[in-house]
Amino acid sequence: MDVIVFGAGSLGSLIGGLLARVHDVTLVGRDPHVETVAADGLSVDGEFDLRVAPDATTALPGDATADLAIVTVKAADTDAAAAALADCDLGSALSLQNGMGNERTLAARLDCPVLAGTCTYGALLAEPGRVTCTGVGEVTLGPPEGGESDRADDVGAAFSAAGIETTVAPDMPRRLWEKLAVNAGINATTALARVENGALVDGPGHGVASAAARETARAAQAAGVDLSPGDAVAAVERVADATAANTSSMHQDVLAERATEVDAINGYVADRADNAPVNRTLADLLRTWERARELR
Ligand code: KPL
């Protein structure tokens, strides 16, 4: 399969690197990472130990062709990614991003079916040309509105052939909310406390992450999605344990002094739940930090 990975940061490079074992992959990202991958290849270490040679570029030609485009950019950059992919000839697109509504943003511009996906692998861009897998998680994917599709089956088979733990799921709306609960619980808490995901398995951080996840479940229920507070907390516990050594993507953003995905995660929940004081507080603290750093 010809695959474009649009957004070759830590997660995009990990998924692209694993896929490149059996597929023709083009990574689209930023220098100096892209320059290094194009010249010397990509190393994937941590839970894996492999070296692959995907194509790598900072700008995709407008008429690029691929069976699949995987979008892994930050939620705030989805529209720009859709614009860059709009004139490409694509079989399908798959969002593997944090936050809600990315599939809709992509579908508004792309002339191909768009699949929804979640990913709980832990990834860290250790240096240009080297990505570390800090936890083996799972990819789930399927039609964003739920149900089954041959395209989702084909993409799932392509991921599985590359050794990526993959489930093709008929209930993506619920899974997207469950992943939102995981991100609402883990990302902001680890970013503010400057700890790895495993620090939330127990202790005071577990209480904060669990409360944020329970509020997310209530927002899901208000949106008509059947996610129980107990299942949302269990998902946070499972992912914190499986990715214990990982620096969450929001924690990585704070360390690199980059804008975070807080609006698409805790801010999104706080705006949709009747009463979500934990998500509101986490969102306001991160927004305060972003303002002080002139990132918003
Ligand atoms: O999605 C993640 C992220 O960091 O954004 C998890 C799964 C929580 C891994 O850290």
CSV table of N, CA, C and O in Angstrom, one decimal, residues 107-211:
chain,number,residue,atom,x,y,z
A,107,ALA,N,-13.1,15.7,6.0
A,107,ALA,CA,-14.1,15.4,5.0
A,107,ALA,C,-14.6,16.6,4.2
A,107,ALA,O,-15.0,16.5,3.1
A,108,ALA,N,-14.6,17.8,4.9
A,108,ALA,CA,-15.1,19.0,4.2
A,108,ALA,C,-14.2,19.3,3.0
A,108,ALA,O,-14.7,20.0,2.1
A,109,ARG,N,-12.9,18.9,3.0
A,109,ARG,CA,-12.0,19.3,1.9
A,109,ARG,C,-11.6,18.1,1.0
A,109,ARG,O,-11.2,18.3,-0.1
A,110,LEU,N,-11.6,16.9,1.5
A,110,LEU,CA,-11.0,15.8,0.8
A,110,LEU,C,-12.1,15.0,0.0
A,110,LEU,O,-13.2,14.9,0.4
A,111,ASP,N,-11.6,14.6,-1.2
A,111,ASP,CA,-12.6,13.9,-2.1
A,111,ASP,C,-12.4,12.4,-2.0
A,111,ASP,O,-12.3,11.7,-3.0
A,112,CYS,N,-12.3,11.9,-0.7
A,112,CYS,CA,-12.2,10.4,-0.5
A,112,CYS,C,-12.8,10.1,0.8
A,112,CYS,O,-13.0,11.0,1.7
A,113,PRO,N,-13.2,8.8,1.1
A,113,PRO,CA,-13.7,8.5,2.4
A,113,PRO,C,-12.7,8.8,3.5
A,113,PRO,O,-11.5,8.5,3.3
A,114,VAL,N,-13.2,9.3,4.6
A,114,VAL,CA,-12.4,9.6,5.8
A,114,VAL,C,-12.7,8.7,6.9
A,114,VAL,O,-13.9,8.6,7.3
A,115,LEU,N,-11.7,8.0,7.4
A,115,LEU,CA,-12.0,7.1,8.6
A,115,LEU,C,-11.5,7.8,9.9
A,115,LEU,O,-10.6,8.6,9.9
A,116,ALA,N,-12.2,7.3,11.0
A,116,ALA,CA,-11.8,7.8,12.3
A,116,ALA,C,-10.8,6.8,12.9
A,116,ALA,O,-11.0,5.6,12.7
A,117,GLY,N,-9.9,7.3,13.7
A,117,GLY,CA,-9.0,6.4,14.4
A,117,GLY,C,-8.6,6.9,15.7
A,117,GLY,O,-8.7,8.1,16.0
A,118,THR,N,-8.2,5.9,16.6
A,118,THR,CA,-7.5,6.3,17.9
A,118,THR,C,-6.3,5.5,18.0
A,118,THR,O,-6.1,4.5,17.4
A,119,CYS,N,-5.3,6.1,18.7
A,119,CYS,CA,-4.0,5.4,18.9
A,119,CYS,C,-3.5,5.6,20.3
A,119,CYS,O,-3.5,6.8,20.8
A,120,THR,N,-3.2,4.6,21.0
A,120,THR,CA,-2.6,4.7,22.4
A,120,THR,C,-1.2,4.3,22.5
A,120,THR,O,-0.7,3.9,23.6
A,121,TYR,N,-0.5,4.2,21.3
A,121,TYR,CA,1.0,3.9,21.4
A,121,TYR,C,1.6,5.2,22.0
A,121,TYR,O,1.2,6.3,21.7
A,122,GLY,N,2.6,5.0,22.8
A,122,GLY,CA,3.4,6.1,23.4
A,122,GLY,C,4.6,6.3,22.4
A,122,GLY,O,5.3,5.4,22.0
A,123,ALA,N,4.9,7.6,22.1
A,123,ALA,CA,6.0,7.9,21.1
A,123,ALA,C,6.7,9.2,21.5
A,123,ALA,O,6.1,10.1,22.0
A,124,LEU,N,8.0,9.2,21.3
A,124,LEU,CA,8.8,10.3,21.6
A,124,LEU,C,9.8,10.5,20.5
A,124,LEU,O,10.5,9.6,20.2
A,125,LEU,N,9.9,11.7,20.0
A,125,LEU,CA,10.9,12.0,19.0
A,125,LEU,C,12.2,12.3,19.7
A,125,LEU,O,12.4,13.4,20.2
A,126,ALA,N,13.1,11.3,19.8
A,126,ALA,CA,14.3,11.4,20.7
A,126,ALA,C,15.3,12.4,20.1
A,126,ALA,O,16.0,13.1,20.8
A,127,GLU,N,15.5,12.3,18.8
A,127,GLU,CA,16.4,13.2,18.0
A,127,GLU,C,16.0,13.1,16.6
A,127,GLU,O,15.3,12.2,16.2
A,128,PRO,N,16.4,14.1,15.7
A,128,PRO,CA,16.1,13.9,14.3
A,128,PRO,C,16.5,12.6,13.8
A,128,PRO,O,17.6,12.1,14.0
A,129,GLY,N,15.5,11.9,13.1
A,129,GLY,CA,15.8,10.6,12.6
A,129,GLY,C,15.6,9.4,13.5
A,129,GLY,O,15.8,8.2,13.1
A,130,ARG,N,15.2,9.7,14.8
A,130,ARG,CA,15.1,8.6,15.7
A,130,ARG,C,13.8,8.8,16.6
A,130,ARG,O,13.7,9.8,17.3
A,131,VAL,N,12.9,7.8,16.5
A,131,VAL,CA,11.7,7.9,17.3
A,131,VAL,C,11.7,6.7,18.3
A,131,VAL,O,12.1,5.6,17.9
A,132,THR,N,11.3,7.0,19.6
A,132,THR,CA,11.3,5.9,20.6
A,132,THR,C,9.8,5.5,20.9
A,132,THR,O,9.0,6.4,21.2
A,133,CYS,N,9.5,4.3,20.8
A,133,CYS,CA,8.2,3.8,21.2
A,133,CYS,C,8.3,3.5,22.7
A,133,CYS,O,9.0,2.6,23.2
A,134,THR,N,7.5,4.3,23.5
A,134,THR,CA,7.6,4.2,25.0
A,134,THR,C,6.4,3.4,25.5
A,134,THR,O,6.3,3.3,26.7
A,135,GLY,N,5.6,2.8,24.7
A,135,GLY,CA,4.6,2.0,25.1
A,135,GLY,C,3.8,1.4,24.0
A,135,GLY,O,3.4,2.2,23.1
A,136,VAL,N,3.6,0.1,23.9
A,136,VAL,CA,2.8,-0.5,22.9
A,136,VAL,C,1.3,-0.4,23.3
A,136,VAL,O,0.9,-0.9,24.3
A,137,GLY,N,0.6,0.3,22.5
A,137,GLY,CA,-0.9,0.5,22.8
A,137,GLY,C,-1.7,-0.2,21.7
A,137,GLY,O,-1.4,-1.4,21.3
A,138,GLU,N,-2.6,0.5,21.2
A,138,GLU,CA,-3.5,-0.1,20.2
A,138,GLU,C,-4.0,1.0,19.2
A,138,GLU,O,-4.2,2.1,19.7
A,139,VAL,N,-4.2,0.6,18.0
A,139,VAL,CA,-4.9,1.5,17.0
A,139,VAL,C,-6.3,0.9,16.8
A,139,VAL,O,-6.5,-0.3,16.7
A,140,THR,N,-7.3,1.8,16.9
A,140,THR,CA,-8.7,1.4,16.5
A,140,THR,C,-9.1,2.3,15.4
A,140,THR,O,-8.8,3.5,15.4
A,141,LEU,N,-9.8,1.7,14.4
A,141,LEU,CA,-10.3,2.6,13.3
A,141,LEU,C,-11.6,2.0,12.7
A,141,LEU,O,-11.9,0.9,12.9
A,142,GLY,N,-12.3,2.9,12.1
A,142,GLY,CA,-13.5,2.6,11.4
A,142,GLY,C,-14.2,3.8,10.9
A,142,GLY,O,-13.7,4.9,11.0
A,143,PRO,N,-15.4,3.6,10.3
A,143,PRO,CA,-16.2,4.8,9.8
A,143,PRO,C,-16.5,5.7,11.0
A,143,PRO,O,-16.9,5.2,12.1
A,144,PRO,N,-16.4,7.0,10.9
A,144,PRO,CA,-16.6,8.0,12.0
A,144,PRO,C,-18.0,7.9,12.6
A,144,PRO,O,-18.2,8.2,13.7
A,145,GLU,N,-19.0,7.6,11.7
A,145,GLU,CA,-20.4,7.5,12.2
A,145,GLU,C,-20.7,6.1,12.8
A,145,GLU,O,-21.8,5.9,13.2
A,146,GLY,N,-19.7,5.2,12.8
A,146,GLY,CA,-20.0,3.9,13.2
A,146,GLY,C,-20.4,2.9,12.1
A,146,GLY,O,-20.5,3.4,10.9
A,147,GLY,N,-20.5,1.7,12.4
A,147,GLY,CA,-20.8,0.7,11.3
A,147,GLY,C,-19.6,0.1,10.7
A,147,GLY,O,-18.4,0.3,11.2
A,148,GLU,N,-19.8,-0.6,9.6
A,148,GLU,CA,-18.7,-1.3,9.0
A,148,GLU,C,-18.4,-0.8,7.6
A,148,GLU,O,-19.3,-0.2,6.9
A,149,SER,N,-17.1,-1.0,7.1
A,149,SER,CA,-16.8,-0.6,5.7
A,149,SER,C,-15.7,-1.4,5.2
A,149,SER,O,-14.8,-1.8,6.0
A,150,ASP,N,-15.7,-1.8,3.9
A,150,ASP,CA,-14.6,-2.5,3.3
A,150,ASP,C,-13.3,-1.8,3.4
A,150,ASP,O,-12.2,-2.3,3.6
A,151,ARG,N,-13.4,-0.4,3.3
A,151,ARG,CA,-12.1,0.4,3.4
A,151,ARG,C,-11.5,0.3,4.7
A,151,ARG,O,-10.3,0.2,4.9
A,152,ALA,N,-12.3,0.3,5.8
A,152,ALA,CA,-11.8,0.2,7.1
A,152,ALA,C,-11.1,-1.2,7.3
A,152,ALA,O,-10.0,-1.3,7.9
A,153,ASP,N,-11.7,-2.2,6.7
A,153,ASP,CA,-11.1,-3.5,6.8
A,153,ASP,C,-9.8,-3.6,6.1
A,153,ASP,O,-8.8,-4.1,6.6
A,154,ASP,N,-9.7,-2.9,4.9
A,154,ASP,CA,-8.4,-2.9,4.1
A,154,ASP,C,-7.3,-2.2,4.9
A,154,ASP,O,-6.2,-2.6,5.0
A,155,VAL,N,-7.7,-1.0,5.5
A,155,VAL,CA,-6.7,-0.2,6.2
A,155,VAL,C,-6.3,-1.0,7.5
A,155,VAL,O,-5.1,-1.1,7.8
A,156,GLY,N,-7.3,-1.6,8.1
A,156,GLY,CA,-6.9,-2.4,9.3
A,156,GLY,C,-6.0,-3.6,9.0
A,156,GLY,O,-5.0,-3.8,9.7
A,157,ALA,N,-6.2,-4.2,7.8
A,157,ALA,CA,-5.4,-5.3,7.4
A,157,ALA,C,-3.9,-4.8,7.1
A,157,ALA,O,-3.0,-5.5,7.4
A,158,ALA,N,-3.9,-3.6,6.5
A,158,ALA,CA,-2.5,-3.1,6.2
A,158,ALA,C,-1.8,-2.7,7.5
A,158,ALA,O,-0.6,-3.0,7.6
A,159,PHE,N,-2.5,-2.2,8.5
A,159,PHE,CA,-1.8,-1.9,9.8
A,159,PHE,C,-1.4,-3.2,10.5
A,159,PHE,O,-0.2,-3.3,11.0
A,160,SER,N,-2.3,-4.2,10.5
A,160,SER,CA,-1.9,-5.5,11.1
A,160,SER,C,-0.7,-6.2,10.4
A,160,SER,O,0.1,-6.7,11.1
A,161,ALA,N,-0.7,-6.1,9.1
A,161,ALA,CA,0.4,-6.7,8.3
A,161,ALA,C,1.8,-6.1,8.7
A,161,ALA,O,2.8,-6.7,8.6
A,162,ALA,N,1.7,-4.8,9.2
A,162,ALA,CA,2.9,-4.1,9.7
A,162,ALA,C,3.2,-4.4,11.1
A,162,ALA,O,4.1,-3.8,11.7
A,163,GLY,N,2.5,-5.2,11.8
A,163,GLY,CA,2.7,-5.6,13.2
A,163,GLY,C,2.2,-4.5,14.2
A,163,GLY,O,2.6,-4.5,15.3
A,164,ILE,N,1.2,-3.7,13.7
A,164,ILE,CA,0.6,-2.7,14.6
A,164,ILE,C,-0.6,-3.3,15.2
A,164,ILE,O,-1.5,-3.9,14.5
A,165,GLU,N,-0.8,-3.3,16.5
A,165,GLU,CA,-2.0,-3.8,17.2
A,165,GLU,C,-3.2,-3.0,16.7
A,165,GLU,O,-3.3,-1.8,17.1
A,166,THR,N,-4.1,-3.7,16.0
A,166,THR,CA,-5.2,-2.9,15.3
A,166,THR,C,-6.5,-3.6,15.5
A,166,THR,O,-6.6,-4.8,15.3
A,167,THR,N,-7.5,-2.8,15.8
A,167,THR,CA,-8.9,-3.3,15.8
A,167,THR,C,-9.7,-2.5,14.9
A,167,THR,O,-9.7,-1.2,15.0
A,168,VAL,N,-10.4,-3.1,14.0
A,168,VAL,CA,-11.4,-2.4,13.1
A,168,VAL,C,-12.7,-2.4,13.9
A,168,VAL,O,-13.2,-3.5,14.2
A,169,ALA,N,-13.2,-1.2,14.2
A,169,ALA,CA,-14.3,-1.1,15.2
A,169,ALA,C,-15.5,-0.5,14.6
A,169,ALA,O,-15.5,0.5,13.9
A,170,PRO,N,-16.7,-1.1,14.9
A,170,PRO,CA,-18.0,-0.6,14.4
A,170,PRO,C,-18.5,0.5,15.2
A,170,PRO,O,-19.6,1.1,14.9
A,171,ASP,N,-17.8,0.8,16.4
A,171,ASP,CA,-18.4,1.8,17.3
A,171,ASP,C,-17.4,3.0,17.6
A,171,ASP,O,-17.1,3.3,18.7
A,172,MET,N,-17.0,3.6,16.5
A,172,MET,CA,-16.0,4.6,16.6
A,172,MET,C,-16.5,5.8,17.4
A,172,MET,O,-15.7,6.4,18.1
A,173,PRO,N,-17.7,6.3,17.3
A,173,PRO,CA,-18.2,7.4,18.1
A,173,PRO,C,-17.8,7.2,19.6
A,173,PRO,O,-17.3,8.0,20.3
A,174,ARG,N,-18.2,6.0,20.1
A,174,ARG,CA,-17.9,5.7,21.5
A,174,ARG,C,-16.4,5.6,21.8
A,174,ARG,O,-15.9,6.1,22.8
A,175,ARG,N,-15.6,5.0,20.9
A,175,ARG,CA,-14.2,4.9,21.1
A,175,ARG,C,-13.5,6.3,21.0
A,175,ARG,O,-12.5,6.5,21.7
A,176,LEU,N,-14.0,7.2,20.2
A,176,LEU,CA,-13.4,8.6,20.1
A,176,LEU,C,-13.6,9.3,21.5
A,176,LEU,O,-12.8,10.0,22.0
A,177,TRP,N,-14.8,9.1,22.1
A,177,TRP,CA,-15.1,9.7,23.4
A,177,TRP,C,-14.2,9.0,24.5
A,177,TRP,O,-13.8,9.7,25.4
A,178,GLU,N,-14.0,7.7,24.3
A,178,GLU,CA,-13.2,7.1,25.4
A,178,GLU,C,-11.8,7.6,25.3
A,178,GLU,O,-11.1,7.8,26.3
A,179,LYS,N,-11.3,7.7,24.0
A,179,LYS,CA,-9.9,8.3,23.8
A,179,LYS,C,-9.9,9.7,24.4
A,179,LYS,O,-8.9,10.1,24.9
A,180,LEU,N,-10.9,10.5,24.1
A,180,LEU,CA,-11.0,11.9,24.7
A,180,LEU,C,-10.8,11.8,26.2
A,180,LEU,O,-10.1,12.6,26.8
A,181,ALA,N,-11.5,10.9,26.8
A,181,ALA,CA,-11.4,10.7,28.3
A,181,ALA,C,-10.0,10.4,28.7
A,181,ALA,O,-9.5,10.9,29.7
A,182,VAL,N,-9.3,9.5,27.9
A,182,VAL,CA,-7.9,9.2,28.2
A,182,VAL,C,-7.1,10.5,28.1
A,182,VAL,O,-6.2,10.8,29.0
A,183,ASN,N,-7.2,11.2,27.1
A,183,ASN,CA,-6.4,12.4,26.9
A,183,ASN,C,-6.8,13.5,27.9
A,183,ASN,O,-5.9,14.2,28.4
A,184,ALA,N,-8.1,13.6,28.2
A,184,ALA,CA,-8.5,14.6,29.2
A,184,ALA,C,-7.9,14.3,30.6
A,184,ALA,O,-7.5,15.2,31.3
A,185,GLY,N,-7.8,13.0,30.9
A,185,GLY,CA,-7.2,12.6,32.2
A,185,GLY,C,-5.7,12.7,32.2
A,185,GLY,O,-5.1,13.2,33.2
A,186,ILE,N,-5.1,12.2,31.2
A,186,ILE,CA,-3.6,12.0,31.2
A,186,ILE,C,-2.9,13.3,30.8
A,186,ILE,O,-1.9,13.7,31.4
A,187,ASN,N,-3.3,13.9,29.6
A,187,ASN,CA,-2.4,14.8,29.0
A,187,ASN,C,-2.2,16.1,29.8
A,187,ASN,O,-1.0,16.5,30.1
A,188,ALA,N,-3.3,16.7,30.3
A,188,ALA,CA,-3.1,18.0,31.0
A,188,ALA,C,-2.5,17.7,32.4
A,188,ALA,O,-1.6,18.5,32.8
A,189,THR,N,-2.9,16.6,33.0
A,189,THR,CA,-2.4,16.3,34.4
A,189,THR,C,-0.9,16.1,34.3
A,189,THR,O,-0.1,16.6,35.1
A,190,THR,N,-0.4,15.3,33.3
A,190,THR,CA,1.0,15.1,33.2
A,190,THR,C,1.8,16.3,32.8
A,190,THR,O,2.9,16.6,33.2
A,191,ALA,N,1.2,17.2,31.9
A,191,ALA,CA,1.8,18.4,31.5
A,191,ALA,C,2.0,19.4,32.6
A,191,ALA,O,3.1,20.0,32.8
A,192,LEU,N,1.0,19.5,33.5
A,192,LEU,CA,1.0,20.5,34.6
A,192,LEU,C,1.9,20.0,35.7
A,192,LEU,O,2.7,20.7,36.3
A,193,ALA,N,1.9,18.6,36.0
A,193,ALA,CA,2.7,18.1,37.1
A,193,ALA,C,4.1,17.7,36.6
A,193,ALA,O,5.0,17.4,37.4
A,194,ARG,N,4.4,17.8,35.3
A,194,ARG,CA,5.7,17.4,34.7
A,194,ARG,C,6.1,16.0,35.1
A,194,ARG,O,7.2,15.8,35.6
A,195,VAL,N,5.2,15.1,34.9
A,195,VAL,CA,5.5,13.7,35.2
A,195,VAL,C,5.1,12.8,34.0
A,195,VAL,O,4.4,13.2,33.1
A,196,GLU,N,5.7,11.6,34.0
A,196,GLU,CA,5.4,10.6,32.9
A,196,GLU,C,4.0,10.0,33.2
A,196,GLU,O,3.5,10.1,34.3
A,197,ASN,N,3.4,9.4,32.2
A,197,ASN,CA,2.1,8.9,32.3
A,197,ASN,C,1.9,7.9,33.5
A,197,ASN,O,0.9,7.9,34.1
A,198,GLY,N,3.0,7.1,33.8
A,198,GLY,CA,2.9,6.1,34.8
A,198,GLY,C,2.6,6.7,36.2
A,198,GLY,O,2.2,6.0,37.1
A,199,ALA,N,2.9,8.0,36.4
A,199,ALA,CA,2.7,8.7,37.7
A,199,ALA,C,1.2,8.8,38.0
A,199,ALA,O,0.9,9.1,39.2
A,200,LEU,N,0.4,8.5,37.1
A,200,LEU,CA,-1.1,8.6,37.3
A,200,LEU,C,-1.7,7.3,37.6
A,200,LEU,O,-3.0,7.2,37.8
A,201,VAL,N,-0.9,6.2,37.7
A,201,VAL,CA,-1.5,4.9,38.0
A,201,VAL,C,-2.1,4.9,39.4
A,201,VAL,O,-3.1,4.2,39.6
A,202,ASP,N,-1.5,5.6,40.3
A,202,ASP,CA,-2.1,5.7,41.7
A,202,ASP,C,-1.7,7.1,42.2
A,202,ASP,O,-1.1,7.9,41.5
A,203,GLY,N,-2.0,7.3,43.5
A,203,GLY,CA,-1.6,8.6,44.1
A,203,GLY,C,-2.5,9.7,43.7
A,203,GLY,O,-3.5,9.5,43.1
A,204,PRO,N,-2.2,10.9,44.1
A,204,PRO,CA,-3.1,12.1,43.9
A,204,PRO,C,-3.3,12.3,42.4
A,204,PRO,O,-4.5,12.8,42.0
A,205,GLY,N,-2.4,12.1,41.5
A,205,GLY,CA,-2.6,12.3,40.1
A,205,GLY,C,-3.7,11.4,39.5
A,205,GLY,O,-4.4,11.8,38.6
A,206,HIS,N,-3.8,10.2,40.1
A,206,HIS,CA,-4.8,9.3,39.7
A,206,HIS,C,-6.2,9.9,40.0
A,206,HIS,O,-7.1,9.8,39.1
A,207,GLY,N,-6.3,10.5,41.1
A,207,GLY,CA,-7.6,11.2,41.4
A,207,GLY,C,-8.0,12.3,40.5
A,207,GLY,O,-9.1,12.4,40.0
A,208,VAL,N,-7.0,13.1,40.1
A,208,VAL,CA,-7.3,14.2,39.1
A,208,VAL,C,-7.7,13.6,37.8
A,208,VAL,O,-8.7,14.0,37.2
A,209,ALA,N,-6.9,12.7,37.3
A,209,ALA,CA,-7.1,12.1,36.0
A,209,ALA,C,-8.5,11.4,35.9
A,209,ALA,O,-9.2,11.5,34.9
A,210,SER,N,-8.8,10.7,37.0
A,210,SER,CA,-10.1,9.9,37.1
A,210,SER,C,-11.2,10.9,37.0
A,210,SER,O,-12.2,10.7,36.3
A,211,ALA,N,-11.1,12.0,37.8
A,211,ALA,CA,-12.2,13.0,37.8
A,211,ALA,C,-12.4,13.6,36.4
A,211,ALA,O,-13.6,13.8,36.0
